[in-house]
PDB file of C-alpha atoms in Angstrom:
ATOM      1  CA  MET A 888      17.422  43.293  72.638  1.00 53.00           C
ATOM      2  CA  ALA A 889      18.137  40.219  70.131  1.00 54.00           C
ATOM      3  CA  GLU A 890      16.243  42.057  67.841  1.00 57.00           C
ATOM      4  CA  GLU A 891      18.463  45.377  68.367  1.00 60.00           C
ATOM      5  CA  LYS A 892      21.254  43.416  67.662  1.00 59.00           C
ATOM      6  CA  GLN A 893      19.934  42.783  64.196  1.00 59.00           C
ATOM      7  CA  GLN A 894      18.649  46.234  63.725  1.00 60.00           C
ATOM      8  CA  GLU A 895      21.976  47.690  64.383  1.00 62.00           C
ATOM      9  CA  GLU A 896      23.910  44.972  62.998  1.00 60.00           C
ATOM     10  CA  VAL A 897      20.774  46.050  59.974  1.00 51.00           C
ATOM     11  CA  LYS A 898      21.651  49.956  59.936  1.00 56.00           C
ATOM     12  CA  LYS A 899      25.134  49.347  60.030  1.00 54.00           C
ATOM     13  CA  GLU A 900      25.320  47.115  56.818  1.00 54.00           C
ATOM     14  CA  ASP A 901      23.143  49.648  54.929  1.00 54.00           C
ATOM     15  CA  ILE A 902      26.025  52.581  56.042  1.00 52.00           C
ATOM     16  CA  SER A 903      29.092  49.806  54.554  1.00 51.00           C
ATOM     17  CA  VAL A 904      27.038  49.764  51.001  1.00 47.00           C
ATOM     18  CA  GLU A 905      26.129  53.191  50.895  1.00 50.00           C
ATOM     19  CA  GLU A 906      29.355  54.384  51.149  1.00 50.00           C
ATOM     20  CA  THR A 907      30.369  51.382  48.799  1.00 49.00           C
ATOM     21  CA  SER A 908      28.276  53.127  46.257  1.00 49.00           C
ATOM     22  CA  GLU A 909      29.647  56.044  47.197  1.00 49.00           C
ATOM     23  CA  GLU A 910      33.442  54.873  46.891  1.00 49.00           C
ATOM     24  CA  THR A 911      31.698  53.375  42.696  1.00 49.00           C
ATOM     25  CA  THR A 912      29.811  56.393  41.760  1.00 51.00           C
ATOM     26  CA  GLU A 913      33.489  58.204  43.117  1.00 51.00           C
ATOM     27  CA  VAL A 914      34.879  56.433  41.578  1.00 49.00           C
ATOM     28  CA  ALA A 915      32.566  54.750  38.663  1.00 48.00           C
ATOM     29  CA  PRO A 916      34.372  54.747  35.543  1.00 52.00           C
ATOM     30  CA  GLU A 917      34.090  57.007  32.224  1.00 75.00           C
ATOM     31  CA  LYS A 918      30.902  54.271  30.300  1.00 81.00           C
ATOM     32  CA  SER A 919      27.958  53.159  32.214  1.00 90.00           C
ATOM     33  CA  GLU A 920      26.830  49.348  33.366  1.00 91.00           C
ATOM     34  CA  LEU A 921      24.681  49.828  30.435  1.00 92.00           C
ATOM     35  CA  ASP A 922      26.953  51.275  28.392  1.00 92.00           C
ATOM     36  CA  LEU A 923      29.157  48.020  28.749  1.00 93.00           C
ATOM     37  CA  ALA A 924      26.188  45.654  28.588  1.00 93.00           C
ATOM     38  CA  ASN A 925      25.407  47.330  25.005  1.00 94.00           C
ATOM     39  CA  GLU A 926      29.290  47.043  24.374  1.00 93.00           C
ATOM     40  CA  ARG A 927      29.076  43.043  24.935  1.00 95.00           C
ATOM     41  CA  ALA A 928      25.889  42.544  23.360  1.00 96.00           C
ATOM     42  CA  ASP A 929      27.266  43.975  20.015  1.00 95.00           C
ATOM     43  CA  GLU A 930      30.532  41.438  20.195  1.00 96.00           C
ATOM     44  CA  PHE A 931      28.338  38.345  21.030  1.00 96.00           C
ATOM     45  CA  GLU A 932      25.623  39.236  17.790  1.00 96.00           C
ATOM     46  CA  ASN A 933      28.945  40.052  16.208  1.00 96.00           C
ATOM     47  CA  LYS A 934      30.803  36.508  17.239  1.00 96.00           C
ATOM     48  CA  TYR A 935      26.814  35.725  16.317  1.00 96.00           C
ATOM     49  CA  LEU A 936      26.766  36.612  13.360  1.00 96.00           C
ATOM     50  CA  ARG A 937      30.196  35.474  12.227  1.00 97.00           C
ATOM     51  CA  ALA A 938      29.695  32.112  13.774  1.00 96.00           C
ATOM     52  CA  ALA A 939      26.544  32.104  11.280  1.00 96.00           C
ATOM     53  CA  ALA A 940      28.261  33.220   7.830  1.00 97.00           C
ATOM     54  CA  GLU A 941      31.101  30.265   8.795  1.00 97.00           C
ATOM     55  CA  MET A 942      27.916  27.504   9.395  1.00 97.00           C
ATOM     56  CA  GLN A 943      27.022  29.051   6.002  1.00 97.00           C
ATOM     57  CA  ASN A 944      30.007  28.847   4.323  1.00 97.00           C
ATOM     58  CA  ILE A 945      30.491  25.130   5.537  1.00 97.00           C
ATOM     59  CA  GLN A 946      27.483  23.968   4.408  1.00 96.00           C
ATOM     60  CA  ARG A 947      27.525  25.138   0.948  1.00 96.00           C
ATOM     61  CA  ARG A 948      31.502  24.179   0.410  1.00 96.00           C
ATOM     62  CA  ALA A 949      29.567  19.895   2.268  1.00 96.00           C
ATOM     63  CA  ASN A 950      27.527  20.872  -0.562  1.00 96.00           C
ATOM     64  CA  GLU A 951      30.382  21.484  -3.846  1.00 95.00           C
ATOM     65  CA  GLU A 952      31.522  18.200  -2.255  1.00 94.00           C
ATOM     66  CA  ARG A 953      29.159  16.181  -1.985  1.00 94.00           C
ATOM     67  CA  GLN A 954      28.440  16.910  -5.608  1.00 92.00           C
ATOM     68  CA  GLN A 955      31.791  16.814  -7.218  1.00 90.00           C
ATOM     69  CA  LEU A 956      32.360  13.380  -5.443  1.00 89.00           C
ATOM     70  CA  GLN A 957      28.289  12.701  -6.639  1.00 88.00           C
ATOM     71  CA  LYS A 958      29.812  14.180 -10.695  1.00 87.00           C
ATOM     72  CA  TYR A 959      32.501  12.052 -10.469  1.00 88.00           C
ATOM     73  CA  ARG A 960      31.757   8.822  -8.534  1.00 88.00           C
ATOM     74  CA  SER A 961      32.335   6.178 -11.252  1.00 88.00           C
ATOM     75  CA  GLN A 962      35.851   7.346 -12.680  1.00 90.00           C
ATOM     76  CA  ASP A 963      37.761   4.647 -10.710  1.00 90.00           C
ATOM     77  CA  LEU A 964      35.172   2.795 -12.451  1.00 90.00           C
ATOM     78  CA  GLY A 965      35.738   3.433 -15.429  1.00 91.00           C
ATOM     79  CA  LYS A 966      39.387   3.585 -15.569  1.00 91.00           C
ATOM     80  CA  ALA A 967      38.759  -0.804 -14.587  1.00 92.00           C
ATOM     81  CA  ILE A 968      36.489  -0.773 -17.725  1.00 93.00           C
ATOM     82  CA  LEU A 969      38.277   0.817 -20.588  1.00 94.00           C
ATOM     83  CA  PRO A 970      41.394  -1.860 -20.867  1.00 94.00           C
ATOM     84  CA  SER A 971      38.429  -3.993 -20.995  1.00 93.00           C
ATOM     85  CA  LEU A 972      36.561  -1.945 -23.723  1.00 94.00           C
ATOM     86  CA  ASP A 973      40.149  -1.856 -25.955  1.00 93.00           C
ATOM     87  CA  ASN A 974      40.450  -4.897 -25.841  1.00 93.00           C
ATOM     88  CA  LEU A 975      37.161  -6.277 -27.558  1.00 93.00           C
ATOM     89  CA  GLU A 976      38.624  -3.653 -30.225  1.00 92.00           C
ATOM     90  CA  ARG A 977      41.668  -5.850 -29.992  1.00 92.00           C
ATOM     91  CA  ALA A 978      39.768  -8.633 -30.266  1.00 93.00           C
ATOM     92  CA  LEU A 979      37.236  -7.471 -32.938  1.00 93.00           C
ATOM     93  CA  ALA A 980      40.364  -6.416 -35.659  1.00 91.00           C
ATOM     94  CA  VAL A 981      41.756  -9.279 -35.670  1.00 91.00           C
ATOM     95  CA  GLU A 982      40.672 -10.959 -39.064  1.00 90.00           C
ATOM     96  CA  GLY A 983      39.007 -13.977 -39.557  1.00 90.00           C
ATOM     97  CA  LEU A 984      35.729 -13.944 -36.935  1.00 90.00           C
ATOM     98  CA  THR A 985      32.433 -15.516 -37.977  1.00 93.00           C
ATOM     99  CA  ASP A 986      29.720 -13.609 -38.607  1.00 93.00           C
ATOM    100  CA  ASP A 987      28.457 -14.637 -34.681  1.00 95.00           C
ATOM    101  CA  VAL A 988      31.393 -14.099 -32.981  1.00 94.00           C
ATOM    102  CA  ARG A 989      31.846 -10.798 -34.244  1.00 93.00           C
ATOM    103  CA  LYS A 990      28.290 -10.227 -33.282  1.00 95.00           C
ATOM    104  CA  GLY A 991      28.731 -10.734 -29.952  1.00 95.00           C
ATOM    105  CA  LEU A 992      32.157  -8.917 -29.797  1.00 94.00           C
ATOM    106  CA  GLU A 993      29.624  -5.035 -30.534  1.00 95.00           C
ATOM    107  CA  MET A 994      27.115  -6.576 -28.797  1.00 96.00           C
ATOM    108  CA  VAL A 995      29.189  -6.043 -25.911  1.00 95.00           C
ATOM    109  CA  GLN A 996      31.314  -3.079 -27.169  1.00 94.00           C
ATOM    110  CA  GLU A 997      27.977  -1.290 -27.722  1.00 95.00           C
ATOM    111  CA  SER A 998      26.645  -2.230 -23.385  1.00 95.00           C
ATOM    112  CA  LEU A 999      29.231  -1.279 -22.081  1.00 94.00           C
ATOM    113  CA  ILE A1000      30.289   2.521 -24.028  1.00 93.00           C
ATOM    114  CA  ALA A1001      26.138   2.681 -23.762  1.00 94.00           C
ATOM    115  CA  ALA A1002      26.880   1.705 -19.992  1.00 93.00           C
ATOM    116  CA  LEU A1003      29.720   4.570 -19.664  1.00 93.00           C
ATOM    117  CA  LYS A1004      28.082   6.990 -21.767  1.00 93.00           C
ATOM    118  CA  ASP A1005      25.326   6.662 -18.741  1.00 93.00           C
ATOM    119  CA  GLU A1006      27.551   7.563 -16.697  1.00 91.00           C
ATOM    120  CA  GLY A1007      29.012  10.545 -17.635  1.00 92.00           C
ATOM    121  CA  ILE A1008      32.149   8.618 -19.065  1.00 93.00           C
ATOM    122  CA  GLU A1009      32.651   9.945 -23.463  1.00 93.00           C
ATOM    123  CA  GLU A1010      35.358   8.889 -26.380  1.00 92.00           C
ATOM    124  CA  VAL A1011      37.726  12.121 -26.224  1.00 92.00           C
ATOM    125  CA  PRO A1012      37.255  14.188 -29.691  1.00 88.00           C
ATOM    126  CA  ILE A1013      39.308  13.222 -32.649  1.00 87.00           C
ATOM    127  CA  ASP A1014      39.163  15.901 -34.763  1.00 82.00           C
ATOM    128  CA  GLY A1015      42.478  15.920 -37.071  1.00 76.00           C
ATOM    129  CA  GLU A1016      44.293  18.750 -34.287  1.00 86.00           C
ATOM    130  CA  PHE A1017      46.383  17.714 -31.971  1.00 89.00           C
ATOM    131  CA  ASP A1018      45.385  19.095 -28.697  1.00 88.00           C
ATOM    132  CA  HIS A1019      48.226  18.752 -25.411  1.00 88.00           C
ATOM    133  CA  ASN A1020      45.150  18.943 -23.652  1.00 90.00           C
ATOM    134  CA  PHE A1021      43.182  15.617 -24.709  1.00 92.00           C
ATOM    135  CA  HIS A1022      45.234  13.391 -27.113  1.00 92.00           C
ATOM    136  CA  MET A1023      49.052  12.961 -25.905  1.00 93.00           C
ATOM    137  CA  ALA A1024      51.639  12.173 -28.917  1.00 92.00           C
ATOM    138  CA  ILE A1025      53.797   9.450 -28.878  1.00 93.00           C
ATOM    139  CA  GLN A1026      55.486   9.297 -32.515  1.00 92.00           C
ATOM    140  CA  THR A1027      55.767  11.691 -34.433  1.00 91.00           C
ATOM    141  CA  VAL A1028      55.382  11.920 -38.929  1.00 92.00           C
ATOM    142  CA  PRO A1029      56.084  13.785 -41.668  1.00 91.00           C
ATOM    143  CA  ALA A1030      53.445  16.276 -42.573  1.00 87.00           C
ATOM    144  CA  ASP A1031      51.811  15.779 -45.997  1.00 87.00           C
ATOM    145  CA  ASP A1032      49.218  16.370 -48.465  1.00 83.00           C
ATOM    146  CA  ASP A1033      46.706  13.910 -45.401  1.00 84.00           C
ATOM    147  CA  HIS A1034      47.628  14.952 -42.579  1.00 84.00           C
ATOM    148  CA  PRO A1035      48.982  18.547 -42.457  1.00 87.00           C
ATOM    149  CA  ALA A1036      51.281  19.523 -39.554  1.00 86.00           C
ATOM    150  CA  GLY A1037      49.791  20.509 -36.562  1.00 86.00           C
ATOM    151  CA  SER A1038      46.922  17.282 -37.319  1.00 88.00           C
ATOM    152  CA  ILE A1039      46.159  14.275 -36.058  1.00 90.00           C
ATOM    153  CA  ALA A1040      47.831  11.219 -38.340  1.00 89.00           C
ATOM    154  CA  GLN A1041      47.056   8.281 -36.562  1.00 89.00           C
ATOM    155  CA  VAL A1042      45.575   6.931 -33.615  1.00 90.00           C
ATOM    156  CA  PHE A1043      46.722   4.337 -31.148  1.00 90.00           C
ATOM    157  CA  GLN A1044      44.447   4.068 -27.829  1.00 92.00           C
ATOM    158  CA  LYS A1045      41.264   6.211 -28.028  1.00 93.00           C
ATOM    159  CA  GLY A1046      40.992   8.632 -24.902  1.00 94.00           C
ATOM    160  CA  TYR A1047      38.328   8.954 -22.062  1.00 95.00           C
ATOM    161  CA  LYS A1048      36.834  12.318 -20.768  1.00 94.00           C
ATOM    162  CA  LEU A1049      34.345  12.453 -17.768  1.00 93.00           C
ATOM    163  CA  HIS A1050      32.054  15.162 -18.713  1.00 89.00           C
ATOM    164  CA  GLU A1051      35.192  17.604 -18.074  1.00 88.00           C
ATOM    165  CA  ARG A1052      37.865  15.802 -16.338  1.00 91.00           C
ATOM    166  CA  LEU A1053      40.038  13.917 -18.787  1.00 93.00           C
ATOM    167  CA  LEU A1054      40.030  10.170 -17.343  1.00 93.00           C
ATOM    168  CA  ARG A1055      43.097   8.963 -20.177  1.00 94.00           C
ATOM    169  CA  PRO A1056      44.645  10.469 -23.423  1.00 95.00           C
ATOM    170  CA  ALA A1057      44.241   9.596 -27.021  1.00 93.00           C
ATOM    171  CA  MET A1058      47.965   8.660 -28.387  1.00 93.00           C
ATOM    172  CA  VAL A1059      47.873   9.391 -31.007  1.00 93.00           C
ATOM    173  CA  VAL A1060      51.049   9.652 -33.924  1.00 92.00           C
ATOM    174  CA  VAL A1061      50.893  13.908 -34.626  1.00 92.00           C
ATOM    175  CA  ALA A1062      52.405  14.982 -38.187  1.00 90.00           C
ATOM    176  CA  GLU A1063      55.166  18.008 -38.176  1.00 88.00           C
TER     177      GLU A1063
END
């Protein structure tokens, strides 16, 4: 008797499942399950491709930033050393130095310049023409035969750059 009740319940469930499936087929959406699954798969693929592209962009930007940091890592050190180099030049300009003292100061100066050059720090070129990108005019003088208008007449302080980045402009007198 218990078996008969179970079989009747199974039959009732089968009938209710059939009724439900008939109802769903009658009210079924225009798209089949396969179409919906394909749309979702396309959506997920699109999201995946976008995420992969974003990751590549993040990696590229991080690499570029790392390269920039590496390239300009000695910027602060260079800025800190430049005043010492200026003081050495001033010391060498003093008259009355013994040959030994002068030679010692020149050796220190040369080693500092070589160390800066190894890091990519170089003097700003002073080729006679004033360039507002690399030079800072602190005074003007009238132009003459030796110094035509727009040229650099005198250098008060050398300028330096690290690769293409300006660390300090050259302080110059410009002829007008």
